[in-house]
Amino acid sequence: MSDTILPTQARVVIVGGGIAGLSLAYHLTKLGWRDVLVLERHKLTSGTTWHAAGLVGQLRATHNLTRLAKYTAELFARLEAETEVATGFRQRGSLAVAATEGRWIELKRGASMARHFGLDAHLLTPAEARQAWPLLNADDLVGGLFIPKDGQTNPVDTAMALARGARNGGARIIEGVRVTGITTRNGAVAGVRTTAGDVAAEFVVNCAGLWGHAVGRMAGVAVPLHAAEHFYVVTEPIAGLSPDTPVLRDPDNANYFKEDAGKLLVGWFEPVARPWDERAAPDDFAFGTLPVDMDHIQPQLELAATRVPRFGEAGIRTFFNGPESFTPDDRYLLGEAPELRNFFVACGFNSIGIQSSGGAGMVLAQWIVDGHPPMDLWDVDIRRVLPFQANRAYLRERTEETLGLLYAMHWPYRQVETARGVRRSPLYDRLAVLGACFGETAGWERANWFSAPDAVAEYEYSYGRQNWHDASGSEHRAAREAVALFDQTSFGKFLVQGRDAEAVLNRICANDVAVAPGKVVYTQWLNPRGGIEADVTVTRLDEAAFLVVTSAICQTRDLAWLRRHMPGDAHCTVTDVTSGYAVLGVMGPQARRLLSSVSPEDFGAEAFPFMTSREIDLAHARVRASRVTYVGTLGWELYVPTEFAAQVFDTLLEAGEAVELKLAGYHALNSLRLECGYRHFGHDITDETTPLEAGLGFAIAFDKDFIGREAVLKQRGQRLARRLVSITVDDPAPILLHDEPLWRDGQRVGITSSGMFGHTVGRSVGLGYVHHDAGVDAAWLADGRWEVEIACDRFPCRVSLKPPVDTKAVRG
């Protein structure tokens, strides 16, 4: 039963009474917080939760999302006994089937990762799949993946159990109260306005589901989600359908099947979805359905009948269409908003809200209570969002694709196809003419590789060597042997200025930025636990100005971290100048010769040492040249005001003919950096990783004060049980990507964080973390027999603390 009297204050106000909001309230009370208020505009579960299919799968796209989904299943398994509210949760297992070789590899890769994290996962032959699901047509199948502990639940009953648990812990839940505004004070949330009065609050959490975008706008926070119509049908009773039938997923046909009281519930994630604008709904929209378009769903009905012939023979009792919200990258939004302190978000669950709710509620509750996330949540962290992504036209177009991507092939390097061309370098048109095949990152169109003049610059996806392998290899070798030109304009760039700029940055940076003007400092930003929050370069421009450069995807995250760790009384400002500068990377042994031909500057080793930066004349422009590298060769990054970028590019391209210059893309950049062991934030280093574990101790200035110093000092001089290592596969055929288990002497001891084919060494290379209680050192690594598991097959490999390609030459 709902509470009725609206309080005037609460420590935490949760906006939305779906399963995510109720899970958060439940977990907050488990941590001892009783002053928790849940506000629901109509009735609990009335938005999306009530019509969810209730699937509880545990295997997700990444290991951290798998950890969260696994926790959800564990929570649901005990929730009924704890709350005495029936949930309908049953662990009947799930079966995913593959009708193509590509999908079979995808399932096997998933099985490898699942087993690494303790999930019981079994690969099945087509005959075994048919035995596990007797109504299945297995004639065209290659294989299947069965996970016994997956299950299904009644979404409404499960949400009510969480509500009961939250109330038992002291939370208040009030229905029929609409939030109409968010109040703020001094850059932090202060409470909510509602149809029943105002409530002051220390924390406000947006769990508004379909209305999450609108609630975000109330707070000035970008919450990029858009609803899509989601269809399913329920058949008449089917004789012989066992109540123990596992959930069946047929991703090649975009269908799923669930036993439901002797009937089949069949739903799908069709390739082209129908977006739905929640603003078109009446104010009293609750437990609402949308019209069923038979022309739209007919192709899926036919595919479902092909996979399960008995479905085609059964009558259909219910045709259902209800709205679900989707994000631009099919990953939900979690965490503290970068725009507003103490305003948190948990929404945009992309039709996996039931199976995500337990884990999301658990980690977000800990984040609120402790002031930091309990694990690496970068996969779903709202700080990956760029403000433009809240644009409704952009979201509507992208949503046509994102619903279907849930079951589409998750090919390596797959690029989205909708809402493209949003952010373009000033060199975009030139690169397109020259054969660039673009990928999208943070909205940026970036050249990933360049096709031959007589070829089409389009991806042909596979789990083996894709059609761009040779082209990217040529670009890779140019950077190693001659000179390559990269467009790196998508870097995030922040100008930090003021008389206190040095003091502010030196407190945030683990390395010492109190250097002479013209010096570039590579550094990490750490949290108090010693985990890495950012991986950046800091260039001192003059006594009171610094340029901070980070990766494109970290632009929002790092800017928020910088601003939030600047003392309020500091004489210091931060300006995002990302759009003001194009960046050209001139990389390779011939870089010095090329730049000397177009600029009067002395680029010699003594005149222009490694990790220095200065303004130079190049063509008719004034350009900042920084001698740094992410590819392990001699090179410079050129920071060019955008209006001069085209002429500088043309000049370099023309002069480059004399030194065999080659245009290169981000695939080559990635293979080059992995051969040299250079880390990438979000893959190889995260807020769970310390610099010493990641082999970045050289970038720490222990003799000064900085955030996280005490935590890192405790590790200094210790034998670390977990360390980042370089991996080189012996066999040149397998392709490393990420999340492949690592084995030492027959025992699973680690997992890769990133990987790619290394064209210098002629085989796949990667980075990953290994664990040994007695300490990971060079001797322990050398004494072991190492294998990497790729799609359930193991391949011998070499594992070392040193990368396969020596980078000492970059200083020459």
CSV table of N, CA and C in Angstrom, one decimal, residues 50-51 228-234 266-268 270 274 276 285 288-301 311 316-323:
chain,number,residue,atom,x,y,z
A,50,TRP,N,5.4,-3.0,-16.2
A,50,TRP,CA,4.3,-3.9,-16.1
A,50,TRP,C,4.2,-4.8,-17.3
A,51,HIS,N,4.7,-4.3,-18.5
A,51,HIS,CA,4.5,-5.1,-19.7
A,51,HIS,C,5.8,-5.8,-20.2
A,228,ALA,N,10.7,3.4,-28.2
A,228,ALA,CA,10.3,2.7,-29.4
A,228,ALA,C,9.2,1.7,-29.1
A,229,GLU,N,8.4,1.4,-30.1
A,229,GLU,CA,7.3,0.4,-29.9
A,229,GLU,C,8.0,-0.9,-29.8
A,230,HIS,N,7.5,-1.7,-28.9
A,230,HIS,CA,8.0,-3.1,-28.7
A,230,HIS,C,6.9,-4.0,-28.7
A,231,PHE,N,6.9,-5.0,-29.6
A,231,PHE,CA,5.8,-5.9,-29.9
A,231,PHE,C,6.1,-7.3,-29.3
A,232,TYR,N,5.0,-7.9,-28.8
A,232,TYR,CA,5.1,-9.4,-28.6
A,232,TYR,C,3.7,-9.9,-28.7
A,233,VAL,N,3.6,-11.2,-28.8
A,233,VAL,CA,2.3,-11.9,-28.9
A,233,VAL,C,2.3,-13.0,-27.9
A,234,VAL,N,1.1,-13.4,-27.5
A,234,VAL,CA,0.9,-14.6,-26.6
A,234,VAL,C,-0.1,-15.5,-27.3
A,266,VAL,N,5.9,-14.6,-27.5
A,266,VAL,CA,7.0,-14.5,-28.5
A,266,VAL,C,7.1,-13.0,-28.8
A,267,GLY,N,8.3,-12.5,-28.7
A,267,GLY,CA,8.6,-11.1,-29.0
A,267,GLY,C,9.9,-11.0,-29.9
A,268,TRP,N,10.2,-9.8,-30.3
A,268,TRP,CA,11.3,-9.7,-31.2
A,268,TRP,C,11.9,-8.3,-31.1
A,270,GLU,N,13.1,-6.2,-34.0
A,270,GLU,CA,13.2,-6.2,-35.4
A,270,GLU,C,14.2,-5.2,-35.9
A,274,ARG,N,10.1,1.2,-34.7
A,274,ARG,CA,9.1,2.3,-34.8
A,274,ARG,C,9.3,3.2,-33.6
A,276,TRP,N,8.7,6.1,-30.8
A,276,TRP,CA,7.4,6.6,-30.2
A,276,TRP,C,7.8,7.8,-29.3
A,285,PHE,N,-1.5,8.7,-19.2
A,285,PHE,CA,-0.9,7.5,-19.8
A,285,PHE,C,-0.3,6.6,-18.7
A,288,GLY,N,-0.4,1.8,-20.4
A,288,GLY,CA,-0.9,2.1,-21.7
A,288,GLY,C,-0.3,1.2,-22.8
A,289,THR,N,-1.1,0.9,-23.8
A,289,THR,CA,-0.6,0.2,-24.9
A,289,THR,C,-0.8,1.0,-26.2
A,290,LEU,N,-0.1,0.6,-27.2
A,290,LEU,CA,-0.1,1.3,-28.5
A,290,LEU,C,-0.7,0.4,-29.6
A,291,PRO,N,-1.2,1.0,-30.7
A,291,PRO,CA,-1.8,0.2,-31.7
A,291,PRO,C,-0.9,-0.8,-32.3
A,292,VAL,N,-1.4,-2.0,-32.7
A,292,VAL,CA,-0.6,-3.0,-33.3
A,292,VAL,C,-0.7,-2.9,-34.8
A,293,ASP,N,0.5,-2.8,-35.4
A,293,ASP,CA,0.6,-2.7,-36.9
A,293,ASP,C,0.9,-4.1,-37.4
A,294,MET,N,0.0,-4.7,-38.0
A,294,MET,CA,0.2,-6.1,-38.5
A,294,MET,C,1.2,-6.2,-39.6
A,295,ASP,N,1.2,-5.2,-40.5
A,295,ASP,CA,2.1,-5.1,-41.6
A,295,ASP,C,3.6,-5.1,-41.1
A,296,HIS,N,3.8,-4.4,-40.0
A,296,HIS,CA,5.1,-4.3,-39.4
A,296,HIS,C,5.6,-5.6,-38.8
A,297,ILE,N,4.7,-6.3,-38.1
A,297,ILE,CA,5.1,-7.5,-37.4
A,297,ILE,C,5.0,-8.8,-38.2
A,298,GLN,N,4.3,-8.7,-39.3
A,298,GLN,CA,4.1,-10.0,-40.0
A,298,GLN,C,5.3,-10.7,-40.4
A,299,PRO,N,6.4,-10.0,-40.9
A,299,PRO,CA,7.6,-10.7,-41.2
A,299,PRO,C,8.2,-11.4,-40.0
A,300,GLN,N,8.1,-10.9,-38.8
A,300,GLN,CA,8.6,-11.5,-37.6
A,300,GLN,C,7.8,-12.7,-37.2
A,301,LEU,N,6.5,-12.6,-37.4
A,301,LEU,CA,5.6,-13.8,-37.1
A,301,LEU,C,6.0,-15.0,-38.0
A,311,PHE,N,4.4,-22.8,-33.1
A,311,PHE,CA,3.9,-21.5,-32.9
A,311,PHE,C,3.0,-21.0,-34.1
A,316,ILE,N,-3.4,-17.1,-31.8
A,316,ILE,CA,-2.8,-16.0,-31.0
A,316,ILE,C,-3.9,-15.4,-30.2
A,317,ARG,N,-3.7,-15.4,-28.9
A,317,ARG,CA,-4.7,-14.8,-28.0
A,317,ARG,C,-4.5,-13.3,-27.8
A,318,THR,N,-3.2,-12.9,-27.7
A,318,THR,CA,-2.9,-11.4,-27.4
A,318,THR,C,-1.9,-10.9,-28.4
A,319,PHE,N,-2.2,-9.8,-29.0
A,319,PHE,CA,-1.2,-9.0,-29.8
A,319,PHE,C,-0.9,-7.7,-28.9
A,320,PHE,N,0.4,-7.6,-28.6
A,320,PHE,CA,0.7,-6.5,-27.6
A,320,PHE,C,1.7,-5.6,-28.2
A,321,ASN,N,1.6,-4.3,-28.0
A,321,ASN,CA,2.6,-3.3,-28.4
A,321,ASN,C,2.6,-2.2,-27.2
A,322,GLY,N,3.8,-2.1,-26.7
A,322,GLY,CA,4.0,-1.1,-25.6
A,322,GLY,C,5.4,-0.4,-25.8
A,323,PRO,N,5.5,0.8,-25.2
A,323,PRO,CA,6.8,1.5,-25.4
A,323,PRO,C,7.9,1.1,-24.4
